[in-house]
């Protein structure tokens, strides 16, 4: 009865389509452990995307830093996508 609301759900369906496709693809992960690993990787990638960060650049940088031992366990919060994005912006300025 409220004419200001859209009767169309296409915008919502477009937003959840990648989640549904990923969930369907995860069925073929091979094992329970594979499914767990798939869920972790998907969560990392989607979190980066939702925070406006290029997932490949972010994961590459974060994993390289961790392997080199540049980040202590008390500073892991600096590697989160939103913190990483701010640090990259500060370096560029």
Short mmCIF file of C-alpha atoms in Angstrom, two decimals:
data_model
loop_
_atom_site.label_atom_id
_atom_site.label_comp_id
_atom_site.label_asym_id
_atom_site.label_seq_id
_atom_site.Cartn_x
_atom_site.Cartn_y
_atom_site.Cartn_z
CA UNK A 1 0.00 0.00 0.00
CA UNK A 2 3.04 2.26 0.32
CA UNK A 3 3.96 3.54 -3.16
CA UNK A 4 7.47 4.55 -2.09
CA UNK A 5 8.65 0.94 -1.79
CA UNK A 6 9.87 -1.03 -4.78
CA UNK A 7 7.95 -4.17 -5.57
CA UNK A 8 11.02 -5.52 -7.37
CA UNK A 9 13.56 -7.75 -5.60
CA UNK A 10 16.12 -7.83 -8.43
CA UNK A 11 18.63 -5.63 -6.61
CA UNK A 12 18.61 -7.95 -3.60
CA UNK A 13 18.86 -11.04 -5.80
CA UNK A 14 21.90 -9.57 -7.59
CA UNK A 15 23.61 -9.02 -4.23
CA UNK A 16 23.10 -12.58 -2.97
CA UNK A 17 23.80 -14.35 -6.28
CA UNK A 18 27.60 -14.65 -5.67
CA UNK A 19 26.95 -16.14 -2.24
CA UNK A 20 24.55 -18.72 -3.64
CA UNK A 21 26.94 -19.63 -6.49
CA UNK A 22 29.84 -20.02 -4.07
CA UNK A 23 27.78 -22.20 -1.75
CA UNK A 24 26.82 -24.41 -4.67
CA UNK A 25 30.43 -24.70 -5.87
CA UNK A 26 31.58 -25.59 -2.34
CA UNK A 27 29.54 -28.78 -2.55
CA UNK A 28 32.28 -30.10 -4.81
CA UNK A 29 35.17 -29.29 -2.43
CA UNK A 30 35.95 -33.01 -2.15
CA UNK A 31 35.81 -33.57 1.58
CA UNK A 32 34.74 -32.01 4.85
CA UNK A 33 38.21 -30.49 5.30
CA UNK A 34 38.10 -29.15 1.76
CA UNK A 35 34.74 -27.58 2.48
CA UNK A 36 36.13 -25.92 5.62
CA UNK A 37 39.09 -24.53 3.67
CA UNK A 38 36.76 -23.33 0.91
CA UNK A 39 34.61 -21.53 3.48
CA UNK A 40 37.63 -19.78 4.99
CA UNK A 41 38.98 -18.67 1.61
CA UNK A 42 35.58 -17.46 0.45
CA UNK A 43 35.05 -15.52 3.66
CA UNK A 44 38.40 -13.77 3.26
CA UNK A 45 37.76 -12.86 -0.37
CA UNK A 46 34.18 -11.66 0.20
CA UNK A 47 35.23 -9.60 3.25
CA UNK A 48 37.87 -7.86 1.17
CA UNK A 49 35.39 -7.16 -1.62
CA UNK A 50 32.77 -5.81 0.79
CA UNK A 51 35.40 -3.44 2.21
CA UNK A 52 36.42 -2.13 -1.21
CA UNK A 53 39.78 -3.90 -1.26
CA UNK A 54 41.27 -5.85 -4.17
CA UNK A 55 41.32 -9.39 -2.68
CA UNK A 56 44.34 -10.55 -4.68
CA UNK A 57 46.49 -7.55 -3.73
CA UNK A 58 45.40 -7.75 -0.09
CA UNK A 59 45.96 -11.48 0.32
CA UNK A 60 49.30 -11.35 -1.49
CA UNK A 61 50.57 -8.55 0.73
CA UNK A 62 49.22 -10.04 3.96
CA UNK A 63 50.55 -13.54 3.30
CA UNK A 64 53.97 -12.21 2.29
CA UNK A 65 54.16 -10.15 5.50
CA UNK A 66 53.17 -13.12 7.62
CA UNK A 67 55.73 -15.42 5.96
CA UNK A 68 58.49 -12.84 6.44
CA UNK A 69 57.48 -12.48 10.11
CA UNK A 70 56.87 -8.74 9.85
CA UNK A 71 53.69 -8.82 11.94
CA UNK A 72 53.49 -10.00 15.54
CA UNK A 73 50.49 -11.92 16.83
CA UNK A 74 49.41 -8.80 18.76
CA UNK A 75 49.30 -6.72 15.56
CA UNK A 76 47.22 -9.05 13.38
CA UNK A 77 44.36 -6.54 13.45
CA UNK A 78 46.46 -4.31 11.17
CA UNK A 79 46.11 -6.94 8.42
CA UNK A 80 42.32 -6.83 8.32
CA UNK A 81 41.00 -5.46 5.00
CA UNK A 82 39.71 -2.14 6.41
CA UNK A 83 42.94 -1.47 8.32
CA UNK A 84 45.06 -2.55 5.35
CA UNK A 85 43.12 -0.22 3.02
CA UNK A 86 43.72 2.75 5.34
CA UNK A 87 47.43 1.92 5.63
CA UNK A 88 47.75 1.68 1.83
CA UNK A 89 46.02 5.07 1.48
CA UNK A 90 48.39 6.60 4.02
CA UNK A 91 51.43 5.20 2.18
CA UNK A 92 50.19 6.61 -1.12
CA UNK A 93 49.75 10.10 0.36
#
